[in-house]
Coordinates of N, CA and C in Angstrom, one line a residue:
M18 N -20.9 11.3 -27.7 CA -20.1 11.2 -26.5 C -19.1 10.1 -26.6
K19 N -19.6 8.9 -27.2 CA -18.7 7.8 -27.4 C -17.4 8.2 -28.2
K20 N -17.7 9.0 -29.2 CA -16.5 9.5 -30.0 C -15.6 10.3 -29.2
Y21 N -16.1 11.2 -28.3 CA -15.3 12.0 -27.5 C -14.4 11.1 -26.5
L22 N -15.1 10.1 -25.9 CA -14.4 9.3 -24.9 C -13.3 8.4 -25.6
T23 N -13.6 7.9 -26.9 CA -12.7 7.2 -27.6 C -11.4 8.0 -28.0
L24 N -11.7 9.2 -28.4 CA -10.6 10.2 -28.7 C -9.8 10.5 -27.5
L25 N -10.5 10.7 -26.4 CA -9.8 11.0 -25.2 C -8.9 9.8 -24.7
L26 N -9.4 8.6 -24.8 CA -8.6 7.4 -24.5 C -7.4 7.3 -25.4
M27 N -7.6 7.6 -26.7 CA -6.5 7.6 -27.7 C -5.4 8.6 -27.3
F28 N -5.9 9.8 -26.9 CA -4.9 10.8 -26.4 C -4.1 10.4 -25.2
V29 N -4.8 9.8 -24.3 CA -4.1 9.3 -23.0 C -3.1 8.3 -23.5
S30 N -3.4 7.4 -24.4 CA -2.5 6.4 -24.9 C -1.3 7.0 -25.5
A31 N -1.5 8.0 -26.4 CA -0.4 8.7 -27.1 C 0.5 9.4 -26.1
V32 N -0.1 10.1 -25.1 CA 0.7 10.8 -24.1 C 1.6 9.7 -23.3
T33 N 1.0 8.6 -23.0 CA 1.7 7.6 -22.2 C 2.8 7.0 -23.0
F34 N 2.6 6.8 -24.3 CA 3.7 6.2 -25.1 C 4.9 7.1 -25.1
M35 N 4.6 8.4 -25.0 CA 5.7 9.4 -25.0 C 6.4 9.6 -23.6
S36 N 5.7 9.1 -22.6 CA 6.3 9.3 -21.2 C 6.9 8.1 -20.7
C37 N 8.2 8.1 -20.4 CA 8.9 7.0 -19.8 C 9.6 7.6 -18.6
G38 N 9.7 6.9 -17.6 CA 10.4 7.3 -16.4 C 11.2 6.2 -15.8
N39 N 12.1 6.5 -14.9 CA 12.8 5.4 -14.3 C 12.9 5.7 -12.8
D40 N 11.8 6.3 -12.2 CA 11.8 6.6 -10.8 C 11.1 5.5 -10.0
E41 N 10.7 4.4 -10.6 CA 10.0 3.3 -9.9 C 10.8 2.1 -10.1
P42 N 10.8 1.1 -9.1 CA 11.6 -0.1 -9.2 C 11.3 -0.8 -10.5
E43 N 12.3 -1.3 -11.0 CA 12.5 -2.0 -12.3 C 12.0 -1.3 -13.5
N44 N 10.8 -1.2 -13.9 CA 10.5 -0.7 -15.2 C 9.2 0.2 -15.2
P45 N 9.3 1.5 -15.2 CA 8.1 2.3 -15.3 C 7.6 2.9 -16.6
D46 N 6.6 3.3 -17.1 CA 5.6 4.3 -17.7 C 5.0 4.1 -19.0
K47 N 3.8 3.6 -19.1 CA 3.0 3.5 -20.4 C 1.7 2.9 -20.2
P48 N 0.5 3.6 -20.4 CA -0.8 2.8 -20.4 C -1.1 2.4 -21.8
E49 N -2.0 1.4 -21.8 CA -2.5 0.9 -23.0 C -4.0 0.9 -22.8
T50 N -4.8 1.3 -23.8 CA -6.2 1.3 -23.6 C -6.9 0.4 -24.7
E51 N -7.4 -0.7 -24.3 CA -8.1 -1.5 -25.2 C -9.1 -2.3 -24.4
N52 N -10.2 -2.8 -25.0 CA -11.2 -3.5 -24.4 C -10.6 -4.9 -24.0
P53 N -10.4 -5.2 -22.7 CA -9.8 -6.5 -22.3 C -10.5 -7.7 -22.8
S54 N -11.8 -7.6 -23.1 CA -12.5 -8.8 -23.6 C -12.3 -8.9 -25.1
E55 N -11.9 -7.9 -25.8 CA -11.6 -7.9 -27.2 C -10.3 -7.1 -27.5
P56 N -9.2 -7.7 -27.3 CA -7.9 -7.0 -27.5 C -7.9 -6.2 -28.8
G57 N -7.4 -5.0 -28.7 CA -7.2 -4.2 -29.9 C -8.4 -3.3 -30.2
T58 N -9.6 -3.6 -29.5 CA -10.8 -2.8 -29.7 C -10.8 -1.6 -28.7
P59 N -11.0 -0.4 -29.3 CA -11.1 0.7 -28.4 C -12.2 0.6 -27.3
V60 N -12.0 1.1 -26.1 CA -13.0 1.1 -25.1 C -14.0 2.2 -25.4
E61 N -15.2 1.8 -25.3 CA -16.3 2.8 -25.6 C -17.3 2.8 -24.5
P62 N -17.0 3.4 -23.4 CA -18.0 3.5 -22.3 C -19.2 4.3 -22.7
S63 N -20.3 4.1 -22.0 CA -21.5 4.8 -22.3 C -21.3 6.3 -21.8
T64 N -22.1 7.1 -22.3 CA -22.0 8.6 -22.0 C -22.2 8.9 -20.5
D65 N -22.9 8.0 -19.8 CA -23.1 8.3 -18.3 C -22.3 7.4 -17.5
S66 N -21.2 6.8 -18.0 CA -20.3 6.0 -17.2 C -19.6 6.7 -16.1
K67 N -19.5 6.1 -15.0 CA -18.8 6.6 -13.8 C -17.4 5.9 -13.8
I68 N -16.4 6.7 -13.8 CA -15.0 6.1 -14.0 C -14.2 6.3 -12.7
L69 N -13.4 5.2 -12.5 CA -12.5 5.2 -11.3 C -11.1 5.0 -11.9
V70 N -10.1 5.7 -11.4 CA -8.7 5.5 -11.7 C -8.0 5.0 -10.5
A71 N -7.8 3.7 -10.4 CA -7.1 3.2 -9.2 C -5.6 2.9 -9.6
Y72 N -4.7 3.4 -8.7 CA -3.3 3.2 -9.1 C -2.4 3.0 -7.8
F73 N -1.4 2.3 -8.1 CA -0.3 2.2 -7.1 C 1.0 2.8 -7.7
S74 N 1.6 3.7 -6.9 CA 2.8 4.4 -7.4 C 3.8 4.4 -6.3
W75 N 5.0 4.1 -6.6 CA 6.1 4.2 -5.6 C 6.9 5.5 -5.7
G76 N 7.3 5.8 -6.9 CA 8.2 7.0 -7.1 C 7.4 8.2 -7.7
G77 N 6.1 8.1 -8.0 CA 5.4 9.2 -8.5 C 5.0 9.2 -9.9
T78 N 5.7 8.4 -10.7 CA 5.4 8.3 -12.2 C 4.0 7.8 -12.5
T79 N 3.7 6.7 -11.9 CA 2.3 6.2 -12.1 C 1.2 7.1 -11.6
E80 N 1.5 7.8 -10.4 CA 0.6 8.7 -9.9 C 0.3 9.9 -10.9
R81 N 1.4 10.4 -11.5 CA 1.3 11.5 -12.4 C 0.4 11.0 -13.6
M82 N 0.6 9.8 -14.1 CA -0.1 9.3 -15.2 C -1.6 9.1 -14.8
A83 N -1.9 8.6 -13.6 CA -3.2 8.4 -13.1 C -4.0 9.7 -13.0
K84 N -3.3 10.7 -12.6 CA -3.9 12.1 -12.4 C -4.2 12.6 -13.8
M85 N -3.4 12.4 -14.8 CA -3.7 12.8 -16.1 C -4.9 12.1 -16.7
I86 N -5.0 10.9 -16.5 CA -6.2 10.1 -17.0 C -7.4 10.6 -16.3
A87 N -7.4 10.7 -15.0 CA -8.5 11.2 -14.2 C -9.0 12.6 -14.6
E88 N -8.0 13.4 -14.9 CA -8.4 14.8 -15.4 C -9.1 14.7 -16.8
Q89 N -8.5 13.9 -17.6 CA -9.1 13.8 -19.0 C -10.5 13.1 -19.0
T90 N -10.7 12.2 -18.1 CA -11.9 11.4 -18.1 C -12.9 11.8 -17.1
D91 N -12.6 12.8 -16.3 CA -13.5 13.3 -15.2 C -13.7 12.1 -14.2
A92 N -12.7 11.4 -13.9 CA -12.8 10.2 -13.0 C -12.4 10.5 -11.6
T93 N -12.8 9.6 -10.8 CA -12.4 9.6 -9.3 C -11.1 8.9 -9.2
L94 N -10.2 9.4 -8.4 CA -8.9 8.8 -8.2 C -8.9 8.0 -6.9
F95 N -8.3 6.8 -6.9 CA -8.1 6.0 -5.8 C -6.6 5.5 -5.7
E96 N -5.9 5.9 -4.7 CA -4.5 5.4 -4.5 C -4.6 4.1 -3.8
I97 N -3.9 3.1 -4.4 CA -3.8 1.8 -3.8 C -2.5 1.9 -3.0
E98 N -2.7 2.1 -1.7 CA -1.7 2.4 -0.8 C -1.4 1.3 0.2
P99 N -0.2 0.8 0.3 CA 0.0 -0.3 1.3 C -0.1 0.1 2.7
V100 N -0.6 -0.8 3.6 CA -0.6 -0.6 5.0 C 0.9 -0.4 5.5
V101 N 1.7 -1.2 5.1 CA 3.2 -1.1 5.4 C 3.9 -0.5 4.2
P102 N 4.3 0.7 4.3 CA 4.9 1.4 3.1 C 6.2 0.7 2.6
Y103 N 6.4 0.8 1.4 CA 7.6 0.3 0.8 C 8.8 1.2 1.2
P104 N 10.0 0.6 1.2 CA 11.2 1.4 1.5 C 11.3 2.6 0.5
T105 N 11.7 3.7 1.0 CA 11.8 4.9 0.1 C 13.1 4.9 -0.8
E106 N 14.1 4.0 -0.4 CA 15.3 3.9 -1.2 C 15.1 2.8 -2.2
Y107 N 15.6 3.0 -3.4 CA 15.4 2.2 -4.6 C 15.8 0.7 -4.3
T108 N 17.0 0.4 -4.0 CA 17.5 -1.0 -3.8 C 16.7 -1.7 -2.7
P109 N 16.5 -1.2 -1.5 CA 15.7 -1.9 -0.5 C 14.3 -2.2 -1.1
C110 N 13.7 -1.2 -1.8 CA 12.4 -1.4 -2.3 C 12.3 -2.6 -3.3
T111 N 13.3 -2.6 -4.2 CA 13.3 -3.7 -5.2 C 13.5 -5.1 -4.5
E112 N 14.2 -5.1 -3.4 CA 14.4 -6.3 -2.6 C 13.1 -6.8 -2.0
V113 N 12.3 -5.9 -1.5 CA 11.0 -6.2 -0.9 C 10.1 -6.6 -2.0
A114 N 10.1 -5.9 -3.1 CA 9.2 -6.3 -4.2 C 9.5 -7.7 -4.7
L115 N 10.8 -8.0 -4.9 CA 11.2 -9.4 -5.3 C 10.7 -10.4 -4.3
Q116 N 10.9 -10.2 -3.0 CA 10.5 -11.1 -2.0 C 9.0 -11.3 -2.0
E117 N 8.2 -10.3 -2.2 CA 6.8 -10.4 -2.3 C 6.4 -11.2 -3.5
R118 N 7.0 -11.0 -4.6 CA 6.7 -11.7 -5.9 C 7.0 -13.2 -5.7
D119 N 8.2 -13.5 -5.2 CA 8.7 -14.9 -5.0 C 7.8 -15.6 -4.0
N120 N 7.2 -14.9 -3.0 CA 6.4 -15.5 -2.0 C 4.9 -15.4 -2.3
N121 N 4.5 -14.9 -3.5 CA 3.1 -14.7 -3.9 C 2.3 -14.0 -2.8
A122 N 3.0 -12.9 -2.3 CA 2.4 -12.2 -1.2 C 1.2 -11.4 -1.6
R123 N 0.4 -11.0 -0.6 CA -0.7 -10.1 -0.8 C -0.6 -8.9 0.2
P124 N 0.1 -7.9 -0.1 CA 0.3 -6.8 0.8 C -1.1 -6.2 1.1
A125 N -1.3 -5.8 2.4 CA -2.6 -5.2 2.8 C -2.7 -3.8 2.2
I126 N -3.9 -3.3 1.9 CA -4.2 -2.0 1.4 C -4.8 -1.2 2.5
K127 N -4.4 0.1 2.6 CA -5.0 0.9 3.7 C -6.5 1.2 3.5
D128 N -7.0 1.5 2.4 CA -8.4 1.9 2.3 C -9.1 1.1 1.3
K129 N -10.4 1.3 1.2 CA -11.2 0.6 0.3 C -11.9 1.6 -0.6
V130 N -12.3 1.2 -1.8 CA -13.0 2.1 -2.8 C -14.4 2.2 -2.3
E131 N -14.8 3.5 -2.1 CA -16.2 3.7 -1.7 C -17.1 3.6 -2.9
N132 N -18.3 3.1 -2.7 CA -19.3 3.0 -3.7 C -18.8 2.3 -5.0
W133 N -18.1 1.2 -4.7 CA -17.5 0.4 -5.8 C -18.5 0.1 -6.9
N134 N -19.8 -0.3 -6.5 CA -20.8 -0.7 -7.5 C -21.2 0.4 -8.4
D135 N -20.9 1.7 -8.0 CA -21.3 2.8 -8.9 C -20.4 2.9 -10.1
Y136 N -19.2 2.4 -10.1 CA -18.3 2.6 -11.2 C -18.5 1.5 -12.4
D137 N -18.5 2.1 -13.6 CA -18.7 1.3 -14.8 C -17.3 0.9 -15.4
V138 N -16.4 1.9 -15.3 CA -15.1 1.7 -15.9 C -14.0 1.9 -14.8
V139 N -13.1 1.0 -14.8 CA -12.0 1.1 -13.8 C -10.7 1.0 -14.5
F140 N -9.9 2.1 -14.4 CA -8.5 2.1 -14.9 C -7.7 1.5 -13.7
I141 N -6.8 0.6 -13.9 CA -5.9 0.1 -12.9 C -4.5 0.3 -13.4
G142 N -3.7 1.1 -12.6 CA -2.4 1.4 -13.0 C -1.3 1.1 -12.0
C143 N -0.1 0.7 -12.5 CA 1.0 0.4 -11.6 C 2.3 0.4 -12.4
P144 N 3.4 0.5 -11.6 CA 4.7 0.3 -12.3 C 4.9 -1.2 -12.6
V145 N 5.9 -1.5 -13.4 CA 6.3 -2.9 -13.6 C 7.4 -3.1 -12.7
W146 N 7.2 -4.2 -11.8 CA 8.2 -4.5 -10.8 C 8.6 -6.0 -11.1
W147 N 9.8 -6.3 -11.3 CA 10.3 -7.6 -11.5 C 9.4 -8.3 -12.6
H148 N 9.3 -7.6 -13.7 CA 8.6 -8.2 -14.9 C 7.1 -8.4 -14.8
T149 N 6.5 -7.8 -13.8 CA 5.0 -8.0 -13.7 C 4.5 -6.9 -12.8
A150 N 3.2 -6.9 -12.6 CA 2.5 -6.0 -11.7 C 3.0 -6.2 -10.2
P151 N 3.2 -5.2 -9.4 CA 3.5 -5.4 -8.0 C 2.3 -6.3 -7.3
M152 N 2.7 -7.0 -6.3 CA 1.8 -7.9 -5.7 C 0.6 -7.2 -5.0
I153 N 0.7 -5.9 -4.7 CA -0.4 -5.2 -4.2 C -1.5 -5.0 -5.2
I154 N -1.2 -5.2 -6.5 CA -2.2 -5.1 -7.5 C -3.1 -6.4 -7.4
N155 N -2.4 -7.6 -7.1 CA -3.2 -8.8 -6.8 C -4.2 -8.6 -5.7
T156 N -3.7 -7.9 -4.6 CA -4.5 -7.7 -3.4 C -5.8 -6.9 -3.9
F157 N -5.5 -5.8 -4.6 CA -6.6 -4.9 -5.0 C -7.6 -5.6 -5.9
S158 N -7.0 -6.4 -6.9 CA -7.9 -7.1 -7.9 C -8.7 -8.2 -7.3
E159 N -8.2 -8.8 -6.3 CA -8.9 -9.9 -5.6 C -9.9 -9.3 -4.6
S160 N -9.9 -8.0 -4.3 CA -10.8 -7.5 -3.3 C -12.1 -7.0 -3.9
Y161 N -12.3 -7.0 -5.2 CA -13.5 -6.4 -5.8 C -14.0 -7.3 -6.9
D162 N -15.3 -7.2 -7.2 CA -15.9 -8.0 -8.3 C -15.9 -7.1 -9.5
F163 N -15.3 -7.5 -10.6 CA -15.2 -6.7 -11.8 C -16.2 -7.1 -12.8
K164 N -17.1 -7.9 -12.4 CA -18.2 -8.3 -13.4 C -19.0 -7.1 -13.8
D165 N -19.2 -7.0 -15.1 CA -20.0 -5.9 -15.7 C -19.2 -4.5 -15.7
K166 N -17.9 -4.6 -15.5 CA -17.1 -3.4 -15.5 C -16.1 -3.5 -16.7
I167 N -15.8 -2.3 -17.3 CA -14.8 -2.2 -18.2 C -13.5 -1.9 -17.5
V168 N -12.5 -2.8 -17.7 CA -11.2 -2.6 -17.0 C -10.2 -2.1 -18.0
V169 N -9.5 -1.0 -17.7 CA -8.5 -0.5 -18.6 C -7.2 -0.4 -17.8
P170 N -6.3 -1.5 -18.0 CA -5.0 -1.5 -17.3 C -4.1 -0.5 -17.9
F171 N -3.2 0.1 -17.2 CA -2.1 0.9 -17.7 C -0.9 0.7 -16.7
C172 N 0.3 0.8 -17.3 CA 1.4 0.6 -16.4 C 2.5 1.6 -16.9
T173 N 3.4 1.8 -15.9 CA 4.6 2.6 -16.2 C 5.8 1.8 -16.2
Y174 N 6.7 2.0 -17.0 CA 7.9 1.1 -17.1 C 9.1 1.8 -17.8
A175 N 10.2 1.3 -17.7 CA 11.4 2.0 -18.3 C 11.6 1.4 -19.7
S176 N 11.5 0.1 -19.9 CA 11.8 -0.4 -21.2 C 11.0 -1.7 -21.6
T177 N 10.7 -2.6 -20.7 CA 10.2 -3.9 -21.1 C 9.1 -4.4 -20.1
Y178 N 8.5 -5.4 -20.5 CA 7.5 -6.2 -19.7 C 6.1 -5.5 -19.6
R179 N 5.9 -4.5 -20.4 CA 4.6 -3.8 -20.4 C 3.5 -4.8 -20.7
D180 N 3.6 -5.6 -21.8 CA 2.6 -6.5 -22.2 C 2.2 -7.5 -21.2
E181 N 3.3 -8.1 -20.6 CA 3.1 -9.1 -19.5 C 2.3 -8.5 -18.3
T182 N 2.7 -7.2 -17.9 CA 2.0 -6.6 -16.8 C 0.5 -6.3 -17.1
L183 N 0.3 -5.8 -18.3 CA -1.1 -5.5 -18.7 C -1.9 -6.8 -18.7
A184 N -1.4 -7.9 -19.3 CA -2.0 -9.2 -19.3 C -2.3 -9.7 -17.9
K185 N -1.4 -9.5 -17.0 CA -1.6 -9.9 -15.6 C -2.8 -9.2 -14.9
I186 N -2.9 -7.9 -15.2 CA -4.0 -7.2 -14.6 C -5.3 -7.7 -15.2
R187 N -5.4 -7.9 -16.6 CA -6.6 -8.5 -17.2 C -6.9 -9.8 -16.5
Q188 N -5.9 -10.7 -16.3 CA -6.1 -12.0 -15.8 C -6.7 -11.9 -14.3
L189 N -6.1 -11.0 -13.5 CA -6.5 -10.8 -12.1 C -8.0 -10.3 -12.0
T190 N -8.4 -9.5 -13.0 CA -9.8 -9.0 -12.9 C -10.8 -9.8 -13.7
G191 N -10.3 -10.9 -14.2 CA -11.3 -11.8 -14.9 C -11.6 -11.2 -16.3
K192 N -10.9 -10.3 -16.8 CA -11.2 -9.7 -18.1 C -10.2 -10.2 -19.2
V193 N -9.9 -11.5 -19.2 CA -8.9 -12.0 -20.1 C -9.5 -12.2 -21.5
G194 N -9.0 -11.6 -22.5 CA -9.5 -11.8 -23.8 C -8.8 -12.9 -24.6
A195 N -9.1 -13.1 -25.8 CA -8.5 -14.1 -26.6 C -7.2 -13.6 -27.2
D196 N -6.2 -13.5 -26.4 CA -4.9 -13.0 -26.9 C -4.2 -14.0 -27.8

């Protein structure tokens, strides 16, 4: 089963590297799957792992990727949805995102993950906004205890800042490896 899950995660990575979009502010689309505590090491969850795919998506690109991952891993989907929605137009949305980043904001999230302690593996996905994860990812990461969980960050982006965004998610969840 470990072999199957490893192959599945490799497939998800390959599909992600091929999918790029520009429908989210600043830089969208690509997940990376590695064990955050040991960079470069494939994630190998146990055969009975319960998986959560938590994602924030503005324009739909990250949502599509999250659904692909959930389908391939038989995971539960959780949308990280802000209480106050972001503007639907691109430029006003980027302005709000920049203001949140500059003010180190923590936008409120509508719902909570049910049965958090049941999950062993948590995928966290988001677009890259202003060279990093949107501030709502900070809110999500600070709302839960990631001890004893495998965290698999993924992000969607147009061209750059993927590594910085993935590193930020690892840092927020306490899963920083020796990079």
